[in-house]
C-alpha atoms as one frame of an Amber mdcrd trajectory, in Angstrom:
protein
   4.221 -10.556   5.679   1.765 -12.973   4.050   3.254 -15.852   2.079   1.085
 -16.422  -0.972   2.377 -19.986  -1.247   0.737 -20.681   2.104  -2.673 -20.280
   0.501  -1.821 -23.023  -1.971  -1.257 -25.366   0.951  -4.525 -24.279   2.555
  -6.292 -24.738  -0.755  -4.816 -28.224  -1.007  -6.401 -29.051   2.353  -9.772
 -27.453   1.703 -10.653 -26.061  -1.722  -9.204 -28.954  -3.717 -11.151 -31.393
  -1.560 -14.392 -29.462  -1.978 -14.008 -28.921  -5.717 -13.019 -32.522  -6.386
 -16.244 -33.632  -4.687 -18.163 -31.569  -7.227 -16.115 -32.003 -10.411 -13.756
 -34.905  -9.767 -10.027 -35.023 -10.403 -10.318 -32.741 -13.421 -11.954 -30.175
 -11.168  -9.008 -30.319  -8.784  -6.606 -29.808 -11.696  -8.669 -26.876 -12.951
  -8.667 -25.324  -9.482  -4.884 -25.446  -9.344  -4.725 -23.853 -12.801  -7.065
 -21.044 -11.674  -4.997 -20.431  -8.542  -1.725 -20.364 -10.452  -3.259 -17.967
 -12.972  -4.405 -15.621 -10.204  -0.932 -15.680  -8.673   0.736 -14.815 -11.991
  -1.851 -12.199 -12.931  -1.510 -10.347  -9.633   2.224  -9.974 -10.072   1.331
  -7.287 -12.630  -2.237  -6.249 -11.756  -3.507  -4.891  -8.452  -6.900  -6.617
  -8.067  -8.248  -3.931  -5.739  -7.852  -1.349  -8.528  -9.998  -3.313 -11.024
 -13.281  -1.676 -10.077 -15.752  -4.029 -11.777 -13.975  -7.226 -10.847 -11.937
 -10.120 -12.210 -12.987 -13.591 -13.317 -10.672 -16.511 -14.125 -12.147 -19.502
 -15.940 -10.318 -22.837 -15.816 -12.343 -25.310 -17.921 -12.279 -29.030 -17.222
 -11.411 -29.376 -20.920 -11.016 -26.605 -23.467 -13.618 -28.257 -25.690 -16.404
 -28.064 -23.112 -16.828 -24.316 -23.626 -18.169 -23.184 -26.984 -15.284 -20.766
 -27.495 -12.805 -18.834 -25.382 -14.703 -16.284 -23.303 -12.010 -13.714 -24.011
 -10.937 -11.760 -27.057  -7.148 -12.157 -27.381  -4.481 -14.665 -26.419  -1.439
 -13.816 -24.283   1.482 -15.757 -22.842   2.236 -13.169 -20.148   0.298 -10.577
 -18.151   3.176  -8.099 -18.173   1.509  -5.726 -20.644  -1.408  -5.271 -18.236
   0.887  -3.700 -15.643   0.189  -0.078 -14.753  -2.953   0.154 -16.903  -6.385
   1.364 -15.817  -8.616  -1.703 -16.112 -12.330  -1.682 -15.323 -12.985  -5.432
 -15.600 -10.973  -8.454 -16.655 -11.895 -11.954 -17.828  -9.132 -14.562 -18.116
  -9.617 -18.036 -19.547  -6.995 -20.731 -19.008  -6.082 -22.440 -22.292  -4.888
 -26.014 -22.552  -2.111 -24.717 -24.780   0.445 -22.232 -23.471  -1.072 -18.987
 -22.244  -4.463 -17.450 -21.601  -7.299 -15.745 -23.434  -8.229 -12.374 -21.929
 -10.955  -9.782 -22.324 -11.861  -6.518 -20.660 -15.575  -6.939 -21.314 -18.310
  -7.165 -18.690 -17.922 -10.094 -16.308 -20.042 -13.172 -17.086 -22.164 -14.929
 -14.480 -19.860 -17.486 -12.771 -22.666 -19.900 -11.814 -23.497 -21.374 -15.258
 -19.806 -21.427 -16.194 -19.024 -23.490 -13.110 -20.897 -26.514 -14.539 -17.950
 -27.237 -16.814 -15.159 -25.155 -15.304 -13.717 -23.950 -12.044 -14.341 -20.205
 -11.849 -12.521 -17.753  -9.625 -14.003 -14.307  -8.994 -12.600 -11.220  -7.258
 -15.104  -8.420  -6.766 -14.940  -5.504  -4.303 -12.596  -7.331  -1.955 -14.658
 -10.530  -2.011 -13.122 -13.578  -3.660 -14.541 -17.037  -4.222 -14.278 -20.198
  -6.302 -17.271 -21.727  -8.082 -17.665 -25.387  -9.007 -20.798 -27.192 -10.141
 -22.914 -24.106  -9.307 -21.614 -23.995  -5.728 -19.678 -21.118  -4.198 -16.631
 -21.551  -1.959 -15.692 -18.281  -0.269 -12.077 -17.345   0.437 -11.593 -15.647
   3.854 -11.058 -11.884   3.718  -7.602 -10.380   4.073  -6.597  -8.148   6.982
  -5.719  -5.069   4.905  -8.503  -3.568   2.812  -9.939  -5.018  -0.361  -7.109
  -7.303  -1.316  -6.711 -10.869  -2.573  -4.847 -13.686  -0.857  -3.146 -14.333
  -4.195  -1.969 -10.747  -4.626   1.543  -9.503  -3.992   1.723  -8.308  -0.390
   4.110  -5.410  -1.070   1.799  -2.530  -0.134   0.312  -4.465   2.788   3.817
  -5.085   4.112   4.655  -1.397   3.812   1.447  -0.336   5.579   2.170  -2.782
   8.387   5.743  -1.485   8.729   4.509   2.110   8.895   2.009   1.106  11.587
   4.821  -0.364  13.644   7.117   2.599  13.079   4.366   5.001  14.199   3.371
   3.210  17.398   6.672   1.670  18.509   9.425   3.993  17.296   8.283   7.485
  16.314   5.449   8.483  18.636   7.655   8.628  21.719  10.914   9.212  19.814
  12.334   5.865  20.924  14.233   5.490  17.654  17.917   6.324  18.342  18.048
   8.372  15.157  14.750  10.202  15.575  15.376  11.129  19.216  18.062  13.553
  18.029  15.550  15.846  16.295  14.674  17.647  19.551  16.147  20.920  20.761
  14.988  20.405  24.367  14.410  17.545  26.809  10.690  18.275  26.965  10.328
  17.726  23.207   8.633  21.088  22.673  10.937  22.432  19.950  12.559  20.696
  17.029  16.162  21.214  16.025  17.024  23.025  12.834  16.265  20.978   9.681
  14.805  17.939  11.468  13.614  16.388   8.185  17.096  14.979   7.536  16.959
  12.761  10.619  13.284  11.966  10.078  14.059  10.625   6.620  17.095   8.736
   7.878  15.105   7.208  10.728  12.228   6.013   8.549  14.555   4.740   5.811
  16.617   2.740   8.306  13.507   1.258   9.894  12.013   0.153   6.567  15.312
  -1.387   5.463  15.314  -3.490   8.626  11.638  -4.486   8.587  10.608  -4.989
   4.959  11.461  -8.553   4.017  11.989 -10.212   0.680  13.451  -8.781  -2.503
  12.964  -5.106  -1.656  15.146  -1.998  -1.787  14.627   1.175   0.255  16.444
   4.300  -0.913  16.269   7.913   0.320  15.958  10.950  -1.960  15.129   9.356
  -5.288  14.488  11.560  -8.338  10.898  11.389  -9.587  10.802  14.493 -11.787
  13.008  17.433 -12.743  12.172  19.560  -9.709  13.287  17.640  -6.588  13.533
  14.063  -5.287  10.939  12.195  -3.262  12.059  11.455   0.304  11.954   7.639
   0.214  11.415   5.171  -2.618  10.617   1.496  -2.000  11.199  -0.926  -4.886
  10.117  -4.573  -4.965  12.138  -6.627  -7.449   9.893  -9.685  -7.643   6.918
  -7.718  -8.958   6.057  -4.354 -10.549   5.291  -2.478  -7.310   6.813   0.831
  -6.214   6.162   2.856  -3.084   7.046   6.544  -2.849   7.038   8.297   0.519
   6.942  12.050   1.018   7.821  13.328   4.508   6.631  16.611   6.014   7.012
  17.965   9.529   4.850  20.365  11.509   5.808  22.373  14.572   8.323  24.956
  15.725  12.091  24.586  15.358  14.872  26.373  17.191  18.368  27.267  16.086
  21.490  26.199  17.963  21.637  29.571  19.736  18.064  29.176  20.996  16.492
  31.621  18.563  13.250  30.539  16.958  13.620  28.962  13.545  11.190  27.664
  10.950   7.597  26.874  11.959   5.124  24.854   9.905   1.363  24.508  10.285
  -1.041  22.067   8.630  -0.699  24.041   5.396   2.663  22.331   4.992   0.982
  18.915   5.045  -1.566  20.003   2.443   1.289  21.206   0.223   2.947  17.827
   0.720  -0.154  16.009  -0.512  -0.195  18.109  -3.671   3.512  17.498  -4.174
   3.087  13.736  -3.766   0.258  13.709  -6.310   2.593  15.443  -8.772   5.282
  12.823  -8.102   2.814  10.018  -8.809   1.779  11.647 -12.088   5.423  12.038
 -13.103   6.228   8.456 -12.169   3.311   7.195 -14.250   5.111   8.619 -17.287
   8.547   7.306 -16.319   7.409   3.834 -15.139   4.143   3.136 -17.015   4.120
  -0.634 -16.405   4.617  -0.329 -12.646   1.938  -0.056  -9.963   2.969   2.818
  -7.707   1.385   3.906  -4.432   2.153   7.176  -2.678   2.446   7.659   1.082
   2.447  11.026   2.847   4.043  10.699   6.301   3.592  13.739   8.542   5.675
  14.153  11.683   3.468  16.383  13.824   5.364  18.167  16.611   2.945  21.074
  17.084   2.445  22.405  20.604  -0.130  25.020  21.546   1.486  27.806  23.536
   4.910  27.702  21.851   5.400  31.350  20.964   8.630  33.079  21.888   9.559
  31.839  25.374  10.247  28.631  27.251   7.627  29.405  29.883   5.723  26.506
  31.389   2.987  25.059  29.194   0.118  22.932  30.452  -0.282  19.297  29.491
  -3.472  20.190  27.623  -1.503  22.642  25.484   1.324  20.196  24.865  -1.090
  17.490  23.672  -3.574  19.853  22.012  -2.777  18.607  18.492  -2.689  14.907
  19.373  -6.112  14.289  17.817  -6.254  17.300  15.495  -6.919  15.754  12.100
  -5.731  17.689   9.068  -8.404  18.748   6.584  -6.943  17.949   3.199  -8.228
  19.636   0.069  -8.197  18.074  -2.457  -8.639  14.704  -0.759  -6.323  12.787
  -3.044  -6.571   9.672  -0.876 -10.307   9.504  -1.640 -10.071  10.525  -5.287
  -7.101   8.382  -6.404  -6.468   4.651  -6.042  -2.681   5.194  -5.957  -2.698
   7.691  -3.069  -2.795   6.099   0.374  -4.482   7.841   3.295  -1.984  10.361
   4.758  -0.344   9.157   7.944   0.063  11.782  10.690   2.431  10.712  13.456
   1.970  12.841  16.563   5.356  13.167  18.223   4.553  13.174  21.917   6.147
  15.768  24.220   7.430  15.157  27.747   5.423  16.972  30.400   8.188  18.044
  32.773
């Protein structure tokens, strides 16, 4: 989990020093104002979703610019939450608040003669002072800002860990009970209950800060989403839909339900519907959807427990699912589906 306050310390050691060399003590003050503005703005706006970029202008003195670069004054960025924004210009005012505009971004270089300018564009962020650029190092996860809330990054990291350390080899004490047999060829009846419980428990233990993880939360009038993650210190929500693939068996050994990749494709469509419904119910929140697929498919599982080769058991290990539509490519709120291959035991 990245602490945004850590960047302020780093900036105090580097950026403030560099900017003050160019613009003096007033430049250092303006830099701090730009950083604080970015931190507050990103509590409500996801910078990676603003396609044409963001600029924050912190003038050395309000009088040095001919007029505010933006069209309306605000004292909070809350009303920007959940909106589709193409570009955003924010000017720090000496009085309380900011002036904002959604017009085309200005050139930061000439502005930096009398202001400290911060720019975020396509995952690249930098400060400008006295026509010089000071790049901010890139973040680990995608096109994200160091000043942004780390909620979705934290969730992605937790899912990575759950996949590799807990689920893949069924080492989770809850998830290990989904299997009908010691070789992990067949699932028990209704394994999704334990899958949801396992993932929910893991996220509760590993997501830090002011966050709540709840199973089976209502998103529309049809049925609940499997897991909902709520961050209370910002306007972020994560919704997780779980699907499983493979062959189940009943307690008496008879074959039960079997699901192929079609089930995962249905899950993607269902998650997209949830996100649309949530946009109506929580319009000021930024919500991301996660499709988690527990893949227990084994080639050769038909009607008997006859020996199956290792190649058959692991046949689907690298079998990517062909989604159509590809919501994760078409929508900014739909994360790339995560397929967790549940490894068998080759007895």
